[in-house]
PDB file of C-alpha atoms in Angstrom:
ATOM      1  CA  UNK A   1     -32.618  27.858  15.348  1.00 62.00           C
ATOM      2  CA  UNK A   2     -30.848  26.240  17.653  1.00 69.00           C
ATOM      3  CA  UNK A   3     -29.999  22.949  16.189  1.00 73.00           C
ATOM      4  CA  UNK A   4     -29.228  25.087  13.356  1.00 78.00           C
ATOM      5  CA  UNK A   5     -26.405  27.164  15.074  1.00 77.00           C
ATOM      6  CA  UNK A   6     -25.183  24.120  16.615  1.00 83.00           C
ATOM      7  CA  UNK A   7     -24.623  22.209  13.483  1.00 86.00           C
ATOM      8  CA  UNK A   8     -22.640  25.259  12.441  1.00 81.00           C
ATOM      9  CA  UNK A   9     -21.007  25.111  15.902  1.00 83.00           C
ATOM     10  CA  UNK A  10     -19.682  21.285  15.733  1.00 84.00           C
ATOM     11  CA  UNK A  11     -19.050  21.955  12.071  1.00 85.00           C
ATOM     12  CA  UNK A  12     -16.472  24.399  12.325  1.00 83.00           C
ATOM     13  CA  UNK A  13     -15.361  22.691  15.848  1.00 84.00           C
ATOM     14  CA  UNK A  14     -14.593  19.520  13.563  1.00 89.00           C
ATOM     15  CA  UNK A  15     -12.777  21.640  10.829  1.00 86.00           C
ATOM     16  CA  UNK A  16     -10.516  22.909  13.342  1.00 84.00           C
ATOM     17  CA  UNK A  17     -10.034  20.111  14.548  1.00 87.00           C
ATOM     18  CA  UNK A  18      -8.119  18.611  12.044  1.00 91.00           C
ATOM     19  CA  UNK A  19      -6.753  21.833  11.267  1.00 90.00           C
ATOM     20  CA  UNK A  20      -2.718  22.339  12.038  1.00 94.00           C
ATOM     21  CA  UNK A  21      -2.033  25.569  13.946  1.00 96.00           C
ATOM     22  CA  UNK A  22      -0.305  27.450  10.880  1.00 95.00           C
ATOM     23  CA  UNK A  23      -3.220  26.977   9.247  1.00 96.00           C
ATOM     24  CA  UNK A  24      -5.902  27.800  11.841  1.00 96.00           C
ATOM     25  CA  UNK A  25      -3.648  31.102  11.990  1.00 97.00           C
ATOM     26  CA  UNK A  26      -4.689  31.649   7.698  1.00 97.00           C
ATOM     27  CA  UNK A  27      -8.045  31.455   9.077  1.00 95.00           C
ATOM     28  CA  UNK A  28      -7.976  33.718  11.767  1.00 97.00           C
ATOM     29  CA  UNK A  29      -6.139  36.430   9.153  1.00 97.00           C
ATOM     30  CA  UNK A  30      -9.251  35.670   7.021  1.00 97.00           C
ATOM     31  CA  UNK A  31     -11.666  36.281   9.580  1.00 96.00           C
ATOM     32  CA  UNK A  32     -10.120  39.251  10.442  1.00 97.00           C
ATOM     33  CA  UNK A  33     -10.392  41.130   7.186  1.00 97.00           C
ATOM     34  CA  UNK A  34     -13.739  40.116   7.071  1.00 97.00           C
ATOM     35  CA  UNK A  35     -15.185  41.707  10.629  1.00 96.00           C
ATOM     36  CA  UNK A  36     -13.001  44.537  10.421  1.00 96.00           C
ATOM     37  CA  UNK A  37     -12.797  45.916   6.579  1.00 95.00           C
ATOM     38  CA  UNK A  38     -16.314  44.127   5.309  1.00 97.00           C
ATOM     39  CA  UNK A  39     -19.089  43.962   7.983  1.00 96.00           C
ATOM     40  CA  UNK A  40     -16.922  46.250  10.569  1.00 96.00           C
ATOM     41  CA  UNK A  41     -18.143  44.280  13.492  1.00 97.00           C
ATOM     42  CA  UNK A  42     -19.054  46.740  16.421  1.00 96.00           C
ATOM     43  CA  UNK A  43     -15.633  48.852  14.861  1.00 97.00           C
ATOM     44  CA  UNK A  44     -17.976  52.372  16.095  1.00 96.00           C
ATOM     45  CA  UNK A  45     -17.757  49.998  19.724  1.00 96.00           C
ATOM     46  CA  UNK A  46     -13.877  49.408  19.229  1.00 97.00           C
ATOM     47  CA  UNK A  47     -12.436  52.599  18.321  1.00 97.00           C
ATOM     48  CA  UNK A  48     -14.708  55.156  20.993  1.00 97.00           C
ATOM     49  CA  UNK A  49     -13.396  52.677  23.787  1.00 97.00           C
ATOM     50  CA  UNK A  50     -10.134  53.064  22.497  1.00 98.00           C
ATOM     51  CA  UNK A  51     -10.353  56.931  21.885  1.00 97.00           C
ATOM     52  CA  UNK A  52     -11.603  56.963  25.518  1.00 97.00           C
ATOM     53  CA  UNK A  53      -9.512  55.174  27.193  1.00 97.00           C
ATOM     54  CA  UNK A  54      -6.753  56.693  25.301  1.00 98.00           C
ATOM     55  CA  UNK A  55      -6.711  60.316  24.235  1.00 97.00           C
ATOM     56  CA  UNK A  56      -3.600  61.025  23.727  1.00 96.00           C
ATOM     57  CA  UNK A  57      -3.421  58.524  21.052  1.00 97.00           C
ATOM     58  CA  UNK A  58      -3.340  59.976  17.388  1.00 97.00           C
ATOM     59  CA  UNK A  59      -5.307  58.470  14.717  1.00 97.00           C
ATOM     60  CA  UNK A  60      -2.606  56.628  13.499  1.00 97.00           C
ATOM     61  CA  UNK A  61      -2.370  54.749  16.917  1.00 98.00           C
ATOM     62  CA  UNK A  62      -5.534  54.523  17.223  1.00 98.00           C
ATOM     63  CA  UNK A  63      -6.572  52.766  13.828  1.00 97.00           C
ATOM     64  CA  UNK A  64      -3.094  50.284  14.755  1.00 98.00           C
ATOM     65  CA  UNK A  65      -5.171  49.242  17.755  1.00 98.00           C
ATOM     66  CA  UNK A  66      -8.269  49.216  16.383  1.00 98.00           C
ATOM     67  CA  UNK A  67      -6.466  46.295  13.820  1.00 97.00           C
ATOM     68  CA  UNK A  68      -5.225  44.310  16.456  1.00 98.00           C
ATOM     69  CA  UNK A  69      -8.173  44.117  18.484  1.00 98.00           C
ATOM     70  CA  UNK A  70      -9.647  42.295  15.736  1.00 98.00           C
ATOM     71  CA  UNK A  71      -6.721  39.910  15.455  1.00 98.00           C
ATOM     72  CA  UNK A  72      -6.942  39.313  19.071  1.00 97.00           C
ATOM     73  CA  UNK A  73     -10.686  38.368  19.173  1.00 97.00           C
ATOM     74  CA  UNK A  74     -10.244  36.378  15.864  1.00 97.00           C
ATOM     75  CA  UNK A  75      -7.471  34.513  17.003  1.00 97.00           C
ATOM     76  CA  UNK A  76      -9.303  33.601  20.504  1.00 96.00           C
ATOM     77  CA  UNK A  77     -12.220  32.614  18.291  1.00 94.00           C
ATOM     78  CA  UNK A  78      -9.911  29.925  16.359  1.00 95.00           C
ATOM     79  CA  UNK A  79      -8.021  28.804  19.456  1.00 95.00           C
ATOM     80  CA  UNK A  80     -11.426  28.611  21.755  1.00 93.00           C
ATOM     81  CA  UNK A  81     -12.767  25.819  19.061  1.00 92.00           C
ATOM     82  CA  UNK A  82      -9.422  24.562  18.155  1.00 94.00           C
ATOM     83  CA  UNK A  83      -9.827  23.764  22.141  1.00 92.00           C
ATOM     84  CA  UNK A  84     -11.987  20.432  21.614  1.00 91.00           C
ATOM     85  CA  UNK A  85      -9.239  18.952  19.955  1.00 92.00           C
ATOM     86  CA  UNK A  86      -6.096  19.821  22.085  1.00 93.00           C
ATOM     87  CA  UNK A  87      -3.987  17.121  23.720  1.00 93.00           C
ATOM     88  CA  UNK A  88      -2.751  17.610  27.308  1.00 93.00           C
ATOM     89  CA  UNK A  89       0.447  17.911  26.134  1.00 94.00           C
ATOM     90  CA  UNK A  90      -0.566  20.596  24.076  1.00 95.00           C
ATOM     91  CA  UNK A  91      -2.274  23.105  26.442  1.00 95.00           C
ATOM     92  CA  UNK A  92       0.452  22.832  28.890  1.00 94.00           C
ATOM     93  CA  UNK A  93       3.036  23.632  26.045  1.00 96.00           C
ATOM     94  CA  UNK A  94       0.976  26.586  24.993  1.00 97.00           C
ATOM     95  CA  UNK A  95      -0.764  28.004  28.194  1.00 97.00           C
ATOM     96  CA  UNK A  96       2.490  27.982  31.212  1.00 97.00           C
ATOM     97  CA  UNK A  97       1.726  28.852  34.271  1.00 96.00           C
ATOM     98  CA  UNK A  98       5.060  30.074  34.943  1.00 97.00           C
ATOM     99  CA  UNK A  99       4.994  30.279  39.298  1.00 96.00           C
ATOM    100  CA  UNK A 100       2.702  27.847  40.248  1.00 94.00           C
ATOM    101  CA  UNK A 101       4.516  27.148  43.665  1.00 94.00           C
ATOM    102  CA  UNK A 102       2.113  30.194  44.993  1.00 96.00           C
ATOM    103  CA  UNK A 103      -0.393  28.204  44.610  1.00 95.00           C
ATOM    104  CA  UNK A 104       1.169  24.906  46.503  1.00 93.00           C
ATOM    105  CA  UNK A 105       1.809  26.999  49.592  1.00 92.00           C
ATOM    106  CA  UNK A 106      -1.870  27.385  49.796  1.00 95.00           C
ATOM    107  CA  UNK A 107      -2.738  24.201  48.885  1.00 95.00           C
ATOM    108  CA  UNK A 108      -0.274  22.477  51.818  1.00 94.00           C
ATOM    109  CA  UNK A 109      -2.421  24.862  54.445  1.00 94.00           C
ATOM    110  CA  UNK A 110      -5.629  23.672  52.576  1.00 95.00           C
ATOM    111  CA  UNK A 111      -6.610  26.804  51.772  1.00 96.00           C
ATOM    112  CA  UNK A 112      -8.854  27.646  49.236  1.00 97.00           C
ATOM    113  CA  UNK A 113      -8.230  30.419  46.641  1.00 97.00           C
ATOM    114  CA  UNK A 114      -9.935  32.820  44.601  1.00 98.00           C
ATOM    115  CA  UNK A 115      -8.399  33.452  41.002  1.00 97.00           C
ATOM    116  CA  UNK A 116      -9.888  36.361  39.098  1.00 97.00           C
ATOM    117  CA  UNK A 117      -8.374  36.909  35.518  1.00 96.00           C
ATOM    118  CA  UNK A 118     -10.115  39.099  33.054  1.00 96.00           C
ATOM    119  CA  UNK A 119     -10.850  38.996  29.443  1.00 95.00           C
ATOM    120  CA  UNK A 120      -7.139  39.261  28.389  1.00 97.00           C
ATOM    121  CA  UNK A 121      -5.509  37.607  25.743  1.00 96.00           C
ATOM    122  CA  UNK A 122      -6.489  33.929  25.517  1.00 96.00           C
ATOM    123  CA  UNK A 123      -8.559  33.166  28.816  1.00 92.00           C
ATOM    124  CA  UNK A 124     -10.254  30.421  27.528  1.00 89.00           C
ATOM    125  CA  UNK A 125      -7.518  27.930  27.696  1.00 94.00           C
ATOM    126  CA  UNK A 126      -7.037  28.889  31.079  1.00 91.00           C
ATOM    127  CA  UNK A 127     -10.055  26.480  32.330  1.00 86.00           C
ATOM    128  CA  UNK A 128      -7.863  23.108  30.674  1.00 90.00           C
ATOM    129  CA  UNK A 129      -3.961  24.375  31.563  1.00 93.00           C
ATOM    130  CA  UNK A 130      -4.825  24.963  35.408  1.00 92.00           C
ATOM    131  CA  UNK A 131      -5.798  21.478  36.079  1.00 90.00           C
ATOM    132  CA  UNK A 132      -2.718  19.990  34.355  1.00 93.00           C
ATOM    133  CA  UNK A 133      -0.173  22.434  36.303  1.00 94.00           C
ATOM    134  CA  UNK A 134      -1.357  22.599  39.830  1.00 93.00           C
ATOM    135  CA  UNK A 135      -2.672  19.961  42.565  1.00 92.00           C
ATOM    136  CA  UNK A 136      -5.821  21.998  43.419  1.00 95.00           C
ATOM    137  CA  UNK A 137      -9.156  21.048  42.174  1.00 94.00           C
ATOM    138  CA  UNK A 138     -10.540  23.863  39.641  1.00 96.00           C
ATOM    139  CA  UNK A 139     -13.864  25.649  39.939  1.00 96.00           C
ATOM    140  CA  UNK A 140     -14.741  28.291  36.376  1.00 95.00           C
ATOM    141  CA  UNK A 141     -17.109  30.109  37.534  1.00 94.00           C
ATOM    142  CA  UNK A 142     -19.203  31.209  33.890  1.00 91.00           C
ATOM    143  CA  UNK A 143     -22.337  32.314  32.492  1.00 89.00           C
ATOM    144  CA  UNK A 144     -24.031  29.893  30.617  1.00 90.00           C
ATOM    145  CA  UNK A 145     -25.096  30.187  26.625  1.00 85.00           C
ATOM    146  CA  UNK A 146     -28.083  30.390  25.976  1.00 88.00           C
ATOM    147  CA  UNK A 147     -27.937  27.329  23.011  1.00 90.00           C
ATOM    148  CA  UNK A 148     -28.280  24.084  25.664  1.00 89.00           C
ATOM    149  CA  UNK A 149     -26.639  22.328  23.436  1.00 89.00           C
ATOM    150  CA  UNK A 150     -23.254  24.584  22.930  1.00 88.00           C
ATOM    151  CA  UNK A 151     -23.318  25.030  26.455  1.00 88.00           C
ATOM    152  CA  UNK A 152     -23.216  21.573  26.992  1.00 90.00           C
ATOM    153  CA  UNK A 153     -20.493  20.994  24.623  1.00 87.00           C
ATOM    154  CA  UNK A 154     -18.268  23.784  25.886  1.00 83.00           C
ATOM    155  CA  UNK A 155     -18.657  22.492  29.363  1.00 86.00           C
ATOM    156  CA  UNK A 156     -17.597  19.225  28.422  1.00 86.00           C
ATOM    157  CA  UNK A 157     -14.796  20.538  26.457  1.00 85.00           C
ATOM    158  CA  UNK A 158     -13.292  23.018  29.081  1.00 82.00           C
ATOM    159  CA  UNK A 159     -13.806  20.281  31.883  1.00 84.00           C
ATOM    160  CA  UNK A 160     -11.828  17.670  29.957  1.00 86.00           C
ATOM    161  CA  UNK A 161      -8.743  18.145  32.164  1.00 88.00           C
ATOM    162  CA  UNK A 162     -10.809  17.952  35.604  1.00 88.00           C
ATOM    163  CA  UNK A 163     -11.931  21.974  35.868  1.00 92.00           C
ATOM    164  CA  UNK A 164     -15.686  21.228  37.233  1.00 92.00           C
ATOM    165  CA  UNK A 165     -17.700  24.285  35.597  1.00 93.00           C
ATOM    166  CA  UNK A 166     -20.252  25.653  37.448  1.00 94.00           C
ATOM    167  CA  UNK A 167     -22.704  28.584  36.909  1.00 94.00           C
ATOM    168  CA  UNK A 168     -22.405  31.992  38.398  1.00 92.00           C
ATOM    169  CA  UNK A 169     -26.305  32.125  39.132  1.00 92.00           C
ATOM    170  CA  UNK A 170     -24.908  29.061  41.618  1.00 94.00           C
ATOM    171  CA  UNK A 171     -22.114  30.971  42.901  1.00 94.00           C
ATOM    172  CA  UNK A 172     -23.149  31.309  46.700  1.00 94.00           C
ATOM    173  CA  UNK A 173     -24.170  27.289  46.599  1.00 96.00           C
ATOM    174  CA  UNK A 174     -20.770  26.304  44.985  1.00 96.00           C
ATOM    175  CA  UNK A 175     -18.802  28.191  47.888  1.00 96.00           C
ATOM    176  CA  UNK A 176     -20.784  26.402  50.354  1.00 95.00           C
ATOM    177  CA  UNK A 177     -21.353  23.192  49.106  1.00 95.00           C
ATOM    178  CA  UNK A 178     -17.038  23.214  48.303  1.00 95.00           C
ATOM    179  CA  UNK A 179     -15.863  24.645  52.140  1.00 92.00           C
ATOM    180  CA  UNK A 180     -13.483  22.446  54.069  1.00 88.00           C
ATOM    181  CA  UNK A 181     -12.199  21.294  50.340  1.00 92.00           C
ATOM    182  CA  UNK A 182      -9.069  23.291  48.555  1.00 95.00           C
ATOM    183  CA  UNK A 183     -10.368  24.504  45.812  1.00 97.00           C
ATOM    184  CA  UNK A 184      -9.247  27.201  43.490  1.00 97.00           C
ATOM    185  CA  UNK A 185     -12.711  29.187  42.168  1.00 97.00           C
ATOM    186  CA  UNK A 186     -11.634  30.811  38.930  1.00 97.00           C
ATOM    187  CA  UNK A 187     -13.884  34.196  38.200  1.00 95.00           C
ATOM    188  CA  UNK A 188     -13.430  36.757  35.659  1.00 93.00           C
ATOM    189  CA  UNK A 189     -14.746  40.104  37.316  1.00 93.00           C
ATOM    190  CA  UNK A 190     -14.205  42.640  33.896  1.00 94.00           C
ATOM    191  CA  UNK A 191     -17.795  42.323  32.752  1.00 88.00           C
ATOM    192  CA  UNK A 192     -20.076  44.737  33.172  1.00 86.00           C
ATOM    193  CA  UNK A 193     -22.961  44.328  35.589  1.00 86.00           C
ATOM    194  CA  UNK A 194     -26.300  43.886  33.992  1.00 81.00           C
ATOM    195  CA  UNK A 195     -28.960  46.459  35.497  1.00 75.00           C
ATOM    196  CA  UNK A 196     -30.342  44.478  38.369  1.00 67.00           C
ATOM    197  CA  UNK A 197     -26.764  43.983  39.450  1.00 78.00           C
ATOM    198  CA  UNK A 198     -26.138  47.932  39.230  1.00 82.00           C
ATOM    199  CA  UNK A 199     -27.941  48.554  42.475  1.00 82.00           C
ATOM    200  CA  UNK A 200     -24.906  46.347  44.418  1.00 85.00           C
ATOM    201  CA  UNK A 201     -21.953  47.117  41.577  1.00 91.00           C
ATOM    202  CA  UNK A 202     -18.862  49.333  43.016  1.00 94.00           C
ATOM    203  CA  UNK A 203     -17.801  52.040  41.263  1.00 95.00           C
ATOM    204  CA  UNK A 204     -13.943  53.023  40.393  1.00 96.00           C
ATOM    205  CA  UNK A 205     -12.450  55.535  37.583  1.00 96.00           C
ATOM    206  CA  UNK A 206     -11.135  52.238  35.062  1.00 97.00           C
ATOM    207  CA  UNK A 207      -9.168  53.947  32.063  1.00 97.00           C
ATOM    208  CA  UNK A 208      -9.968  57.259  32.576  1.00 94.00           C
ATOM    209  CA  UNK A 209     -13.731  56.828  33.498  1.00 94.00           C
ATOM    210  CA  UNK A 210     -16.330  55.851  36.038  1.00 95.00           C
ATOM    211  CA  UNK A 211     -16.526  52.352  35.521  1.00 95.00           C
ATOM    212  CA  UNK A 212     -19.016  50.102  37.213  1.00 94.00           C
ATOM    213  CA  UNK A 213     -17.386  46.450  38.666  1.00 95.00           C
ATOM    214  CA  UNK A 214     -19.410  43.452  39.470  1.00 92.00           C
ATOM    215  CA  UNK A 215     -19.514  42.814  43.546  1.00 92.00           C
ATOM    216  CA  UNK A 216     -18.827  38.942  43.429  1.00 93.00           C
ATOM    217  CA  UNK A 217     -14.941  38.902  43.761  1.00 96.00           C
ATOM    218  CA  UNK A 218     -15.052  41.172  46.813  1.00 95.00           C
ATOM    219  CA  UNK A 219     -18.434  39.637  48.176  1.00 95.00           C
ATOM    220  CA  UNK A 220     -17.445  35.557  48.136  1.00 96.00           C
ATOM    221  CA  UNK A 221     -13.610  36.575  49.049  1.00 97.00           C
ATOM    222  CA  UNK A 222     -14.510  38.506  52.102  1.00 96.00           C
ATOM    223  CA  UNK A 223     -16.926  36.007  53.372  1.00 95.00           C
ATOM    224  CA  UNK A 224     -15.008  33.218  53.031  1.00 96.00           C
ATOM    225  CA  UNK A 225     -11.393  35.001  53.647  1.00 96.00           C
ATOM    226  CA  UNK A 226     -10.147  33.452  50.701  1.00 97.00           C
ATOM    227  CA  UNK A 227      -6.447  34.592  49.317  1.00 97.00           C
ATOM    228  CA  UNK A 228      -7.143  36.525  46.072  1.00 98.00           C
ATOM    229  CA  UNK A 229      -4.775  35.958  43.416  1.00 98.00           C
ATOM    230  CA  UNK A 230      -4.405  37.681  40.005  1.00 98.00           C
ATOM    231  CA  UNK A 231      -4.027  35.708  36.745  1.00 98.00           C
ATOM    232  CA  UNK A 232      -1.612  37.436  33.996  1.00 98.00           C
ATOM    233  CA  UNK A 233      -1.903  36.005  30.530  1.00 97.00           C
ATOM    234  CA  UNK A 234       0.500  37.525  27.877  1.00 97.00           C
ATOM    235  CA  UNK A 235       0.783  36.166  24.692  1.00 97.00           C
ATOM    236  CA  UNK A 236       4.452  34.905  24.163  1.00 97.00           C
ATOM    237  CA  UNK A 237       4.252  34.743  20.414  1.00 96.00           C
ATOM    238  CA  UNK A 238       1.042  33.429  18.533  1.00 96.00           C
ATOM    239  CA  UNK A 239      -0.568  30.321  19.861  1.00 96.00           C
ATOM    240  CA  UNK A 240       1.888  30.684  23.153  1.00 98.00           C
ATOM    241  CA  UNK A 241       0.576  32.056  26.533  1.00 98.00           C
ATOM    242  CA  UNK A 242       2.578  32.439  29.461  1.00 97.00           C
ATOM    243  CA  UNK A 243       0.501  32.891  32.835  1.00 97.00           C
ATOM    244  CA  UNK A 244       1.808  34.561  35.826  1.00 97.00           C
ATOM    245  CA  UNK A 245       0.423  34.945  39.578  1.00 97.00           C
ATOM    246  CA  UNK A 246       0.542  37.173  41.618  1.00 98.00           C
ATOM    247  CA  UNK A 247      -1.524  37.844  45.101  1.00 97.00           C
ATOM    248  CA  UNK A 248      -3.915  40.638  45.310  1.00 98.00           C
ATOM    249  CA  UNK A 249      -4.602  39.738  49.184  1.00 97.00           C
ATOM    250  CA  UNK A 250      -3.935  36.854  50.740  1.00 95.00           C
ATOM    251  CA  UNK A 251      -6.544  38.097  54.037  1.00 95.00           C
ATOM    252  CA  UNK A 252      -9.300  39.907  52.229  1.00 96.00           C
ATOM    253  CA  UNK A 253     -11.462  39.401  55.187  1.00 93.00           C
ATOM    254  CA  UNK A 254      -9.583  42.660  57.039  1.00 95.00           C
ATOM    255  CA  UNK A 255      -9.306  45.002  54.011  1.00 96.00           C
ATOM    256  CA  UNK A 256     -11.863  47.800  53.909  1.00 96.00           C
ATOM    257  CA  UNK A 257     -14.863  47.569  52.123  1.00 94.00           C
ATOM    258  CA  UNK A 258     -13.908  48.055  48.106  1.00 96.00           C
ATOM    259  CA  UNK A 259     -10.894  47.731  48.440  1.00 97.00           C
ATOM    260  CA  UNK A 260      -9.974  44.013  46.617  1.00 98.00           C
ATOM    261  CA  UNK A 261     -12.277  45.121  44.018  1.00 97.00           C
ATOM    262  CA  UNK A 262      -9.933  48.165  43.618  1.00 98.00           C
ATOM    263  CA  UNK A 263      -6.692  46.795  43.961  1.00 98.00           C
ATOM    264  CA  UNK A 264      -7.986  44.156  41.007  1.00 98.00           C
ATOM    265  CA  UNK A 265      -9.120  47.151  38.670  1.00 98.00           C
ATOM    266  CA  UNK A 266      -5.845  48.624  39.333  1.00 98.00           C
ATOM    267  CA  UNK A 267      -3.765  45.612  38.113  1.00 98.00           C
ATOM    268  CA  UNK A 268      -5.955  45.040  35.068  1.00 98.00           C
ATOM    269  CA  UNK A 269      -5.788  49.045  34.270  1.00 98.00           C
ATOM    270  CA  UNK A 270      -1.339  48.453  34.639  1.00 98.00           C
ATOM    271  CA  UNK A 271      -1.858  45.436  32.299  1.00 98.00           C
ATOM    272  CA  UNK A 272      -4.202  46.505  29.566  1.00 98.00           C
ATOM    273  CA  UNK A 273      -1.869  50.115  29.181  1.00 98.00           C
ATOM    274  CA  UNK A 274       0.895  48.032  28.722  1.00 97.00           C
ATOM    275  CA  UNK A 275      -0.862  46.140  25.363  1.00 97.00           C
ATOM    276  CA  UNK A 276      -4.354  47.257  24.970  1.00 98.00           C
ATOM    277  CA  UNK A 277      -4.875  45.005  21.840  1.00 97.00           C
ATOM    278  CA  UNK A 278      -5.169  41.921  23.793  1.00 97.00           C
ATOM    279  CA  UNK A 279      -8.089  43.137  25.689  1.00 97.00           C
ATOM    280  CA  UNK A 280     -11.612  42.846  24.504  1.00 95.00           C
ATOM    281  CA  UNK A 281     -12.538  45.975  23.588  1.00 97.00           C
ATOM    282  CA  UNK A 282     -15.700  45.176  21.506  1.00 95.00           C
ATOM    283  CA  UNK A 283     -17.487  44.663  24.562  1.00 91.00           C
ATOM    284  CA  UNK A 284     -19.621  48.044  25.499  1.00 89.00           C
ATOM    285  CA  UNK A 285     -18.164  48.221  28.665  1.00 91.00           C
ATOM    286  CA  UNK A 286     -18.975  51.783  29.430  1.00 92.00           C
ATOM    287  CA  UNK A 287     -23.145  51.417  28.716  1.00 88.00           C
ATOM    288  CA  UNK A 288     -23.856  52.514  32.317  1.00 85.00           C
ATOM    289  CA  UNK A 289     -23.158  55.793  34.262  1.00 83.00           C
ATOM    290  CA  UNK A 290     -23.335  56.299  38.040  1.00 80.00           C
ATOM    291  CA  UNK A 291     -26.090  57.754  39.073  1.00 67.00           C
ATOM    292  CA  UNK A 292     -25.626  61.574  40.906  1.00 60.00           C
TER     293      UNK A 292
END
């Protein structure tokens, strides 16, 4: 099966290859119709996040977001394999960092930094663009597939412009084995924790409910007092992402316990009500309750 899937994999990675970006885009607006109006791919998942989240929304609204969503994950599909292909040139033109002077004040002190983004928009291009725009050395932080051979591709792909990739079952041994070096350690801290992470995930209300977070972010940044800085991706127009950064501590060490994790949720909560579309709301982000 899994030579299979990867045939598949570098197939379509070679058709959009050679594909030009107007007509990756015809793609995407085919792939679209056929998750959302023919196999409805987790819609049920899509719209009761939405409802949730938002229910004030009328139906209306509600089915306008639901079609978006779908055209946001279809189009990060396209651009995520269109990735193999991209020049340098390319990236930078279509993933900006628009400010990254916050990072060179860090980087003249040597610090190291923490950047957490989320699963916003296109986040994927985000590994390739940061090594072409700043002088720090990257870290992604990811969870590896379970296909050794896709994994292996994407990791070669997404480290092309000098982002090492590392895995976050490493995460404690990449901090060490990296201090005294300036690295930026790129995490994205919007998944949901599996259960044997519950018993050490923080809890905050995230759109209108309880919503467990993952512990990492505020863990690794308070032990190594690492400046925390947030990563904005809005899409521009399609196929254009500007990235902006802005600090969510630069001490973490002397906040209170909980409270990086929080002011993190509360940016992405500010960001996701101003365009919920781009978010990924097909994940089932809400599958765990706090136990009384």
């Amino acid at each position: 099966m899994n030579y299979f899937l990867s045939g598949l994999f570098f197939f379509f990675v070679g058709l959009f290859g050679i594909m030009p970006f107007f007509v990756l885009y015809l793609f995407s607006d085919f792939a679209k119709i056929v998750l959302g109006r023919i196999i409805k791919y987790r819609r049920k998942v899509i719209y009761t996040n939405l409802k949730n989240a938002f229910p004030n929304k009328d139906e209306k609204e509600l089915d306008r977001l639901v079609k978006l969503t779908y055209q946001n994950l279809t189009d990060n599909l396209a651009e995520s394999l269109k990735t193999f292909t991209m020049s340098k040139r390319s990236i930078v033109k279509r993933h900006k960092i628009l400010n990254p002077e916050l990072l060179d004040k860090y980087y003249e002190k040597g610090q190291s930094i923490i950047g957490v983004a989320a699963h916003y928009n296109n986040w994927e291009w985000g590994s390739l663009s940061a090594g072409l725009q700043s002088k720090y050395g990257f870290i992604a932080l990811y969870k590896p597939l379970s296909n050794p051979i896709i994994d292996k591709a994407l990791r070669k792909s997404r480290s092309k412009c000098g982002t090492i990739l590392a895995s976050i079952y490493n995460t404690s041994k990449i901090f060490e084995e990296n201090k005294g070096q300036p690295k930026v350690y790129l995490m994205a801290a919007d998944q949901s924790p599996s259960h044997p992470q519950l018993k050490h995930a923080l809890w905050y209300n995230f759109l209108g409910r309880e919503t467990a977070f993952l512990h990492g972010l505020e863990k690794h940044a308070k032990a190594n007092n690492y400046p925390v800085v947030y990563i904005d991706i809005q899409r521009k127009k399609r196929g254009y992402y500007s990235v902006e950064l802005s600090e969510l501590s630069d001490k973490p060490g002397v906040l209170r316990d909980g409270e990086l994790t929080e002011r993190y949720v509360r940016k992405l909560e500010s960001v996701i009500i101003q365009q919920p579309e781009n978010w990924l709301w097909s994940h089932k982000r809400w599958k765990h309750t706090p136990v009384k």
